[in-house]
Amino acid sequence: QVHLAESGGGLVQAGGSLNLSCVGSGLPFSEWHRGWCRQAPGKEREFVAGTTRYMDRKYYEDSVKGRFTVIRDNANNMVHLQRNELKPAATAVYFCNVGTIFSGGKYYASGHYWGQGTQVTVSS
């Protein structure tokens, strides 16, 4: 009933731009915190960026702060992740998450709903 679909991944040259999108069905994004996580080969999944349901407060993992931008689009039930000046270190599978938990002014955990992920490969 609930489905999340990511798009926008692929092969990108270093220095290029990234624009990922996640569209949901079966639930209103406006009622849920949401965000993005990523998993690089051989590494654990990590939080990248998120936004809150009502006030659109932005949260970023410390290592990516200032590099990524998360944008919510309640009218279209979407959330986006953007970045320019990509580096190879950004290579990972990026997952959309609806039901992100924020506590104490920072990211706490991800849960509830996940997309299947979209591969982003940044070449040198």
Short mmCIF file of N, CA and C in Angstrom, two decimals:
data_model
loop_
_atom_site.label_atom_id
_atom_site.label_comp_id
_atom_site.label_asym_id
_atom_site.label_seq_id
_atom_site.Cartn_x
_atom_site.Cartn_y
_atom_site.Cartn_z
N GLN A 1 0.82 -1.20 0.00
CA GLN A 1 0.00 0.00 0.00
C GLN A 1 0.86 1.26 0.00
N VAL A 2 1.93 1.23 0.78
CA VAL A 2 2.88 2.35 0.81
C VAL A 2 4.04 2.02 -0.11
N HIS A 3 4.35 2.94 -0.99
CA HIS A 3 5.42 2.72 -1.95
C HIS A 3 6.23 4.00 -2.10
N LEU A 4 7.55 3.85 -2.04
CA LEU A 4 8.47 4.95 -2.27
C LEU A 4 9.34 4.59 -3.47
N ALA A 5 9.54 5.55 -4.35
CA ALA A 5 10.32 5.31 -5.56
C ALA A 5 11.35 6.42 -5.74
N GLU A 6 12.63 6.04 -5.73
CA GLU A 6 13.70 6.98 -5.97
C GLU A 6 14.05 7.03 -7.46
N SER A 7 14.56 8.17 -7.87
CA SER A 7 15.02 8.33 -9.24
C SER A 7 16.11 9.39 -9.28
N GLY A 8 16.85 9.41 -10.37
CA GLY A 8 17.87 10.41 -10.56
C GLY A 8 19.29 9.92 -10.41
N GLY A 9 19.46 8.65 -10.05
CA GLY A 9 20.80 8.11 -9.91
C GLY A 9 21.41 7.77 -11.26
N GLY A 10 22.65 7.35 -11.21
CA GLY A 10 23.36 6.99 -12.42
C GLY A 10 24.83 7.32 -12.30
N LEU A 11 25.49 7.35 -13.45
CA LEU A 11 26.91 7.66 -13.51
C LEU A 11 27.09 9.15 -13.73
N VAL A 12 27.85 9.78 -12.84
CA VAL A 12 28.08 11.22 -12.89
C VAL A 12 29.57 11.50 -12.83
N GLN A 13 30.02 12.42 -13.65
CA GLN A 13 31.41 12.83 -13.60
C GLN A 13 31.69 13.65 -12.35
N ALA A 14 32.87 13.49 -11.79
CA ALA A 14 33.27 14.32 -10.67
C ALA A 14 33.16 15.79 -11.05
N GLY A 15 32.61 16.57 -10.13
CA GLY A 15 32.35 17.97 -10.41
C GLY A 15 30.97 18.24 -10.94
N GLY A 16 30.25 17.18 -11.28
CA GLY A 16 28.90 17.32 -11.79
C GLY A 16 27.89 17.49 -10.67
N SER A 17 26.63 17.43 -11.04
CA SER A 17 25.54 17.68 -10.10
C SER A 17 24.69 16.44 -9.89
N LEU A 18 24.10 16.38 -8.71
CA LEU A 18 23.21 15.30 -8.33
C LEU A 18 21.85 15.87 -7.98
N ASN A 19 20.82 15.24 -8.48
CA ASN A 19 19.46 15.63 -8.15
C ASN A 19 18.61 14.38 -8.05
N LEU A 20 18.46 13.89 -6.85
CA LEU A 20 17.66 12.70 -6.60
C LEU A 20 16.25 13.09 -6.18
N SER A 21 15.30 12.27 -6.57
CA SER A 21 13.91 12.50 -6.21
C SER A 21 13.30 11.24 -5.62
N CYS A 22 12.38 11.43 -4.72
CA CYS A 22 11.62 10.34 -4.13
C CYS A 22 10.16 10.72 -4.13
N VAL A 23 9.34 9.90 -4.73
CA VAL A 23 7.91 10.14 -4.76
C VAL A 23 7.22 9.00 -4.03
N GLY A 24 6.23 9.35 -3.22
CA GLY A 24 5.54 8.35 -2.42
C GLY A 24 4.07 8.24 -2.77
N SER A 25 3.54 7.07 -2.51
CA SER A 25 2.11 6.83 -2.64
C SER A 25 1.64 6.04 -1.43
N GLY A 26 0.38 6.22 -1.07
CA GLY A 26 -0.18 5.50 0.04
C GLY A 26 -0.09 6.20 1.39
N LEU A 27 0.59 7.32 1.44
CA LEU A 27 0.68 8.12 2.66
C LEU A 27 1.06 9.54 2.32
N PRO A 28 0.60 10.49 3.13
CA PRO A 28 0.95 11.89 2.86
C PRO A 28 2.30 12.25 3.45
N PHE A 29 3.21 12.68 2.61
CA PHE A 29 4.52 13.09 3.10
C PHE A 29 4.43 14.24 4.10
N SER A 30 3.40 15.07 3.97
CA SER A 30 3.26 16.23 4.84
C SER A 30 3.09 15.85 6.31
N GLU A 31 2.74 14.61 6.58
CA GLU A 31 2.53 14.16 7.95
C GLU A 31 3.71 13.37 8.51
N TRP A 32 4.77 13.26 7.74
CA TRP A 32 5.90 12.44 8.14
C TRP A 32 7.22 13.17 7.98
N HIS A 33 8.10 12.98 8.95
CA HIS A 33 9.49 13.35 8.74
C HIS A 33 10.06 12.44 7.65
N ARG A 34 10.96 12.95 6.87
CA ARG A 34 11.52 12.17 5.77
C ARG A 34 12.96 12.57 5.50
N GLY A 35 13.65 11.72 4.78
CA GLY A 35 15.03 12.04 4.48
C GLY A 35 15.69 11.02 3.58
N TRP A 36 17.01 11.09 3.56
CA TRP A 36 17.83 10.24 2.71
C TRP A 36 18.94 9.59 3.50
N CYS A 37 19.19 8.33 3.20
CA CYS A 37 20.34 7.61 3.71
C CYS A 37 21.11 7.06 2.53
N ARG A 38 22.35 6.66 2.77
CA ARG A 38 23.14 6.07 1.70
C ARG A 38 23.99 4.94 2.26
N GLN A 39 24.37 4.04 1.36
CA GLN A 39 25.22 2.93 1.73
C GLN A 39 26.27 2.72 0.66
N ALA A 40 27.51 2.94 1.02
CA ALA A 40 28.62 2.72 0.12
C ALA A 40 29.03 1.25 0.18
N PRO A 41 29.69 0.74 -0.85
CA PRO A 41 30.12 -0.66 -0.85
C PRO A 41 30.96 -1.00 0.37
N GLY A 42 30.59 -2.07 1.07
CA GLY A 42 31.33 -2.52 2.23
C GLY A 42 31.13 -1.71 3.48
N LYS A 43 30.22 -0.75 3.46
CA LYS A 43 29.99 0.09 4.62
C LYS A 43 28.54 0.01 5.06
N GLU A 44 28.29 0.45 6.28
CA GLU A 44 26.93 0.47 6.81
C GLU A 44 26.15 1.65 6.26
N ARG A 45 24.86 1.49 6.25
CA ARG A 45 24.00 2.58 5.81
C ARG A 45 24.11 3.76 6.79
N GLU A 46 24.18 4.96 6.24
CA GLU A 46 24.31 6.14 7.06
C GLU A 46 23.31 7.21 6.65
N PHE A 47 22.93 8.00 7.61
CA PHE A 47 22.04 9.11 7.36
C PHE A 47 22.77 10.21 6.60
N VAL A 48 22.08 10.83 5.65
CA VAL A 48 22.65 11.93 4.87
C VAL A 48 21.95 13.25 5.18
N ALA A 49 20.65 13.29 4.98
CA ALA A 49 19.90 14.53 5.16
C ALA A 49 18.43 14.23 5.36
N GLY A 50 17.74 15.13 6.07
CA GLY A 50 16.33 14.95 6.29
C GLY A 50 15.63 16.26 6.55
N THR A 51 14.31 16.21 6.55
CA THR A 51 13.48 17.38 6.79
C THR A 51 12.27 16.98 7.62
N THR A 52 11.80 17.91 8.47
CA THR A 52 10.67 17.60 9.34
C THR A 52 9.35 17.86 8.66
N ARG A 53 8.30 17.29 9.22
CA ARG A 53 7.01 17.25 8.56
C ARG A 53 6.30 18.60 8.49
N TYR A 54 6.41 19.42 9.53
CA TYR A 54 5.64 20.66 9.61
C TYR A 54 6.46 21.91 9.35
N MET A 55 7.61 22.01 9.97
CA MET A 55 8.39 23.24 9.91
C MET A 55 9.54 23.20 8.92
N ASP A 56 9.71 22.09 8.24
CA ASP A 56 10.76 21.95 7.24
C ASP A 56 12.13 22.28 7.82
N ARG A 57 12.38 21.78 9.02
CA ARG A 57 13.70 21.91 9.60
C ARG A 57 14.64 20.91 8.95
N LYS A 58 15.80 21.39 8.58
CA LYS A 58 16.76 20.57 7.86
C LYS A 58 17.77 19.95 8.81
N TYR A 59 18.07 18.69 8.57
CA TYR A 59 19.08 17.98 9.34
C TYR A 59 20.05 17.33 8.38
N TYR A 60 21.33 17.45 8.69
CA TYR A 60 22.37 16.88 7.86
C TYR A 60 23.39 16.15 8.71
N GLU A 61 23.88 15.04 8.19
CA GLU A 61 24.98 14.36 8.85
C GLU A 61 26.19 15.29 8.79
N ASP A 62 26.97 15.29 9.86
CA ASP A 62 28.05 16.27 9.98
C ASP A 62 29.02 16.24 8.81
N SER A 63 29.33 15.06 8.30
CA SER A 63 30.32 14.94 7.25
C SER A 63 29.84 15.50 5.91
N VAL A 64 28.54 15.68 5.74
CA VAL A 64 28.00 16.16 4.47
C VAL A 64 27.38 17.54 4.59
N LYS A 65 27.35 18.10 5.77
CA LYS A 65 26.74 19.40 5.97
C LYS A 65 27.43 20.45 5.11
N GLY A 66 26.62 21.22 4.39
CA GLY A 66 27.15 22.21 3.48
C GLY A 66 27.40 21.69 2.08
N ARG A 67 27.24 20.40 1.87
CA ARG A 67 27.45 19.78 0.57
C ARG A 67 26.14 19.34 -0.07
N PHE A 68 25.24 18.78 0.72
CA PHE A 68 23.95 18.32 0.23
C PHE A 68 22.85 19.28 0.66
N THR A 69 21.79 19.30 -0.11
CA THR A 69 20.60 20.05 0.21
C THR A 69 19.39 19.14 0.08
N VAL A 70 18.58 19.07 1.12
CA VAL A 70 17.35 18.30 1.08
C VAL A 70 16.18 19.26 0.92
N ILE A 71 15.28 18.92 0.03
CA ILE A 71 14.15 19.79 -0.29
C ILE A 71 12.87 18.97 -0.25
N ARG A 72 11.90 19.45 0.48
CA ARG A 72 10.61 18.77 0.51
C ARG A 72 9.65 19.42 -0.48
N ASP A 73 8.74 18.62 -0.99
CA ASP A 73 7.72 19.09 -1.92
C ASP A 73 6.42 18.40 -1.54
N ASN A 74 5.73 18.98 -0.58
CA ASN A 74 4.51 18.36 -0.07
C ASN A 74 3.41 18.28 -1.13
N ALA A 75 3.33 19.29 -1.99
CA ALA A 75 2.28 19.32 -3.00
C ALA A 75 2.34 18.12 -3.93
N ASN A 76 3.55 17.64 -4.19
CA ASN A 76 3.73 16.51 -5.08
C ASN A 76 4.14 15.23 -4.36
N ASN A 77 4.06 15.26 -3.03
CA ASN A 77 4.41 14.10 -2.22
C ASN A 77 5.82 13.60 -2.55
N MET A 78 6.75 14.55 -2.56
CA MET A 78 8.12 14.23 -2.94
C MET A 78 9.13 14.83 -1.97
N VAL A 79 10.31 14.28 -2.00
CA VAL A 79 11.45 14.85 -1.32
C VAL A 79 12.66 14.67 -2.23
N HIS A 80 13.53 15.68 -2.24
CA HIS A 80 14.67 15.69 -3.15
C HIS A 80 15.97 15.80 -2.38
N LEU A 81 17.03 15.36 -3.02
CA LEU A 81 18.37 15.52 -2.49
C LEU A 81 19.25 16.06 -3.61
N GLN A 82 19.91 17.17 -3.36
CA GLN A 82 20.69 17.84 -4.38
C GLN A 82 22.10 18.13 -3.90
N ARG A 83 23.00 18.13 -4.85
CA ARG A 83 24.38 18.50 -4.58
C ARG A 83 25.08 18.79 -5.90
N ASN A 84 25.93 19.79 -5.91
CA ASN A 84 26.81 20.02 -7.04
C ASN A 84 28.25 19.75 -6.60
N GLU A 85 29.16 19.85 -7.53
CA GLU A 85 30.56 19.59 -7.27
C GLU A 85 30.76 18.22 -6.62
N LEU A 86 30.20 17.21 -7.24
CA LEU A 86 30.28 15.86 -6.71
C LEU A 86 31.71 15.34 -6.71
N LYS A 87 31.98 14.51 -5.72
CA LYS A 87 33.26 13.84 -5.61
C LYS A 87 33.05 12.33 -5.57
N PRO A 88 34.06 11.56 -5.94
CA PRO A 88 33.91 10.10 -5.94
C PRO A 88 33.46 9.52 -4.60
N ALA A 89 33.76 10.20 -3.50
CA ALA A 89 33.36 9.71 -2.19
C ALA A 89 31.85 9.67 -2.01
N ALA A 90 31.12 10.34 -2.87
CA ALA A 90 29.66 10.32 -2.80
C ALA A 90 29.06 9.07 -3.42
N THR A 91 29.87 8.22 -4.01
CA THR A 91 29.39 6.99 -4.63
C THR A 91 28.73 6.09 -3.59
N ALA A 92 27.48 5.76 -3.81
CA ALA A 92 26.72 4.93 -2.88
C ALA A 92 25.34 4.67 -3.46
N VAL A 93 24.62 3.78 -2.81
CA VAL A 93 23.20 3.62 -3.08
C VAL A 93 22.46 4.54 -2.13
N TYR A 94 21.62 5.38 -2.67
CA TYR A 94 20.88 6.35 -1.89
C TYR A 94 19.44 5.89 -1.71
N PHE A 95 18.98 5.91 -0.46
CA PHE A 95 17.65 5.42 -0.11
C PHE A 95 16.79 6.55 0.43
N CYS A 96 15.57 6.58 -0.01
CA CYS A 96 14.58 7.49 0.53
C CYS A 96 13.94 6.86 1.76
N ASN A 97 13.77 7.65 2.80
CA ASN A 97 13.17 7.18 4.04
C ASN A 97 12.05 8.10 4.49
N VAL A 98 10.91 7.51 4.79
CA VAL A 98 9.78 8.25 5.36
C VAL A 98 9.50 7.66 6.72
N GLY A 99 9.57 8.49 7.73
CA GLY A 99 9.46 8.04 9.11
C GLY A 99 10.75 8.24 9.87
N THR A 100 11.59 9.15 9.38
CA THR A 100 12.83 9.48 10.07
C THR A 100 12.52 10.07 11.43
N ILE A 101 13.36 9.74 12.40
CA ILE A 101 13.19 10.22 13.78
C ILE A 101 14.30 11.20 14.10
N PHE A 102 13.90 12.37 14.59
CA PHE A 102 14.84 13.38 15.04
C PHE A 102 14.60 13.63 16.53
N SER A 103 15.67 13.71 17.28
CA SER A 103 15.56 13.90 18.72
C SER A 103 16.74 14.72 19.22
N GLY A 104 16.46 15.64 20.13
CA GLY A 104 17.52 16.46 20.68
C GLY A 104 18.21 17.34 19.65
N GLY A 105 17.48 17.74 18.64
CA GLY A 105 18.03 18.63 17.63
C GLY A 105 18.94 17.95 16.63
N LYS A 106 18.84 16.63 16.51
CA LYS A 106 19.66 15.90 15.57
C LYS A 106 18.97 14.63 15.11
N TYR A 107 19.54 14.00 14.11
CA TYR A 107 19.04 12.72 13.63
C TYR A 107 19.19 11.65 14.70
N TYR A 108 18.17 10.82 14.82
CA TYR A 108 18.22 9.75 15.80
C TYR A 108 18.19 8.37 15.14
N ALA A 109 17.23 8.15 14.25
CA ALA A 109 17.11 6.86 13.60
C ALA A 109 16.20 6.97 12.38
N SER A 110 16.26 5.95 11.54
CA SER A 110 15.38 5.85 10.39
C SER A 110 14.49 4.63 10.53
N GLY A 111 13.29 4.75 10.02
CA GLY A 111 12.39 3.61 10.11
C GLY A 111 11.17 3.78 9.26
N HIS A 112 10.20 2.95 9.53
CA HIS A 112 8.89 2.96 8.90
C HIS A 112 8.93 2.53 7.43
N TYR A 113 9.32 3.43 6.54
CA TYR A 113 9.23 3.12 5.11
C TYR A 113 10.51 3.47 4.38
N TRP A 114 10.84 2.61 3.42
CA TRP A 114 12.05 2.77 2.62
C TRP A 114 11.76 2.56 1.15
N GLY A 115 12.50 3.29 0.32
CA GLY A 115 12.52 2.98 -1.10
C GLY A 115 13.54 1.89 -1.37
N GLN A 116 13.61 1.44 -2.61
CA GLN A 116 14.54 0.38 -2.97
C GLN A 116 15.96 0.89 -3.23
N GLY A 117 16.12 2.18 -3.35
CA GLY A 117 17.43 2.76 -3.53
C GLY A 117 17.75 3.07 -4.98
N THR A 118 18.61 4.05 -5.17
CA THR A 118 19.09 4.40 -6.50
C THR A 118 20.61 4.55 -6.43
N GLN A 119 21.29 3.91 -7.36
CA GLN A 119 22.74 3.90 -7.37
C GLN A 119 23.28 5.20 -7.94
N VAL A 120 24.22 5.79 -7.21
CA VAL A 120 24.94 6.97 -7.67
C VAL A 120 26.41 6.62 -7.74
N THR A 121 26.99 6.73 -8.92
CA THR A 121 28.40 6.45 -9.11
C THR A 121 29.07 7.70 -9.66
N VAL A 122 30.05 8.19 -8.93
CA VAL A 122 30.77 9.39 -9.32
C VAL A 122 32.15 8.98 -9.82
N SER A 123 32.42 9.22 -11.07
CA SER A 123 33.70 8.86 -11.67
C SER A 123 34.69 10.01 -11.55
N SER A 124 35.96 9.66 -11.56
CA SER A 124 37.00 10.67 -11.45
C SER A 124 37.20 11.40 -12.76
#
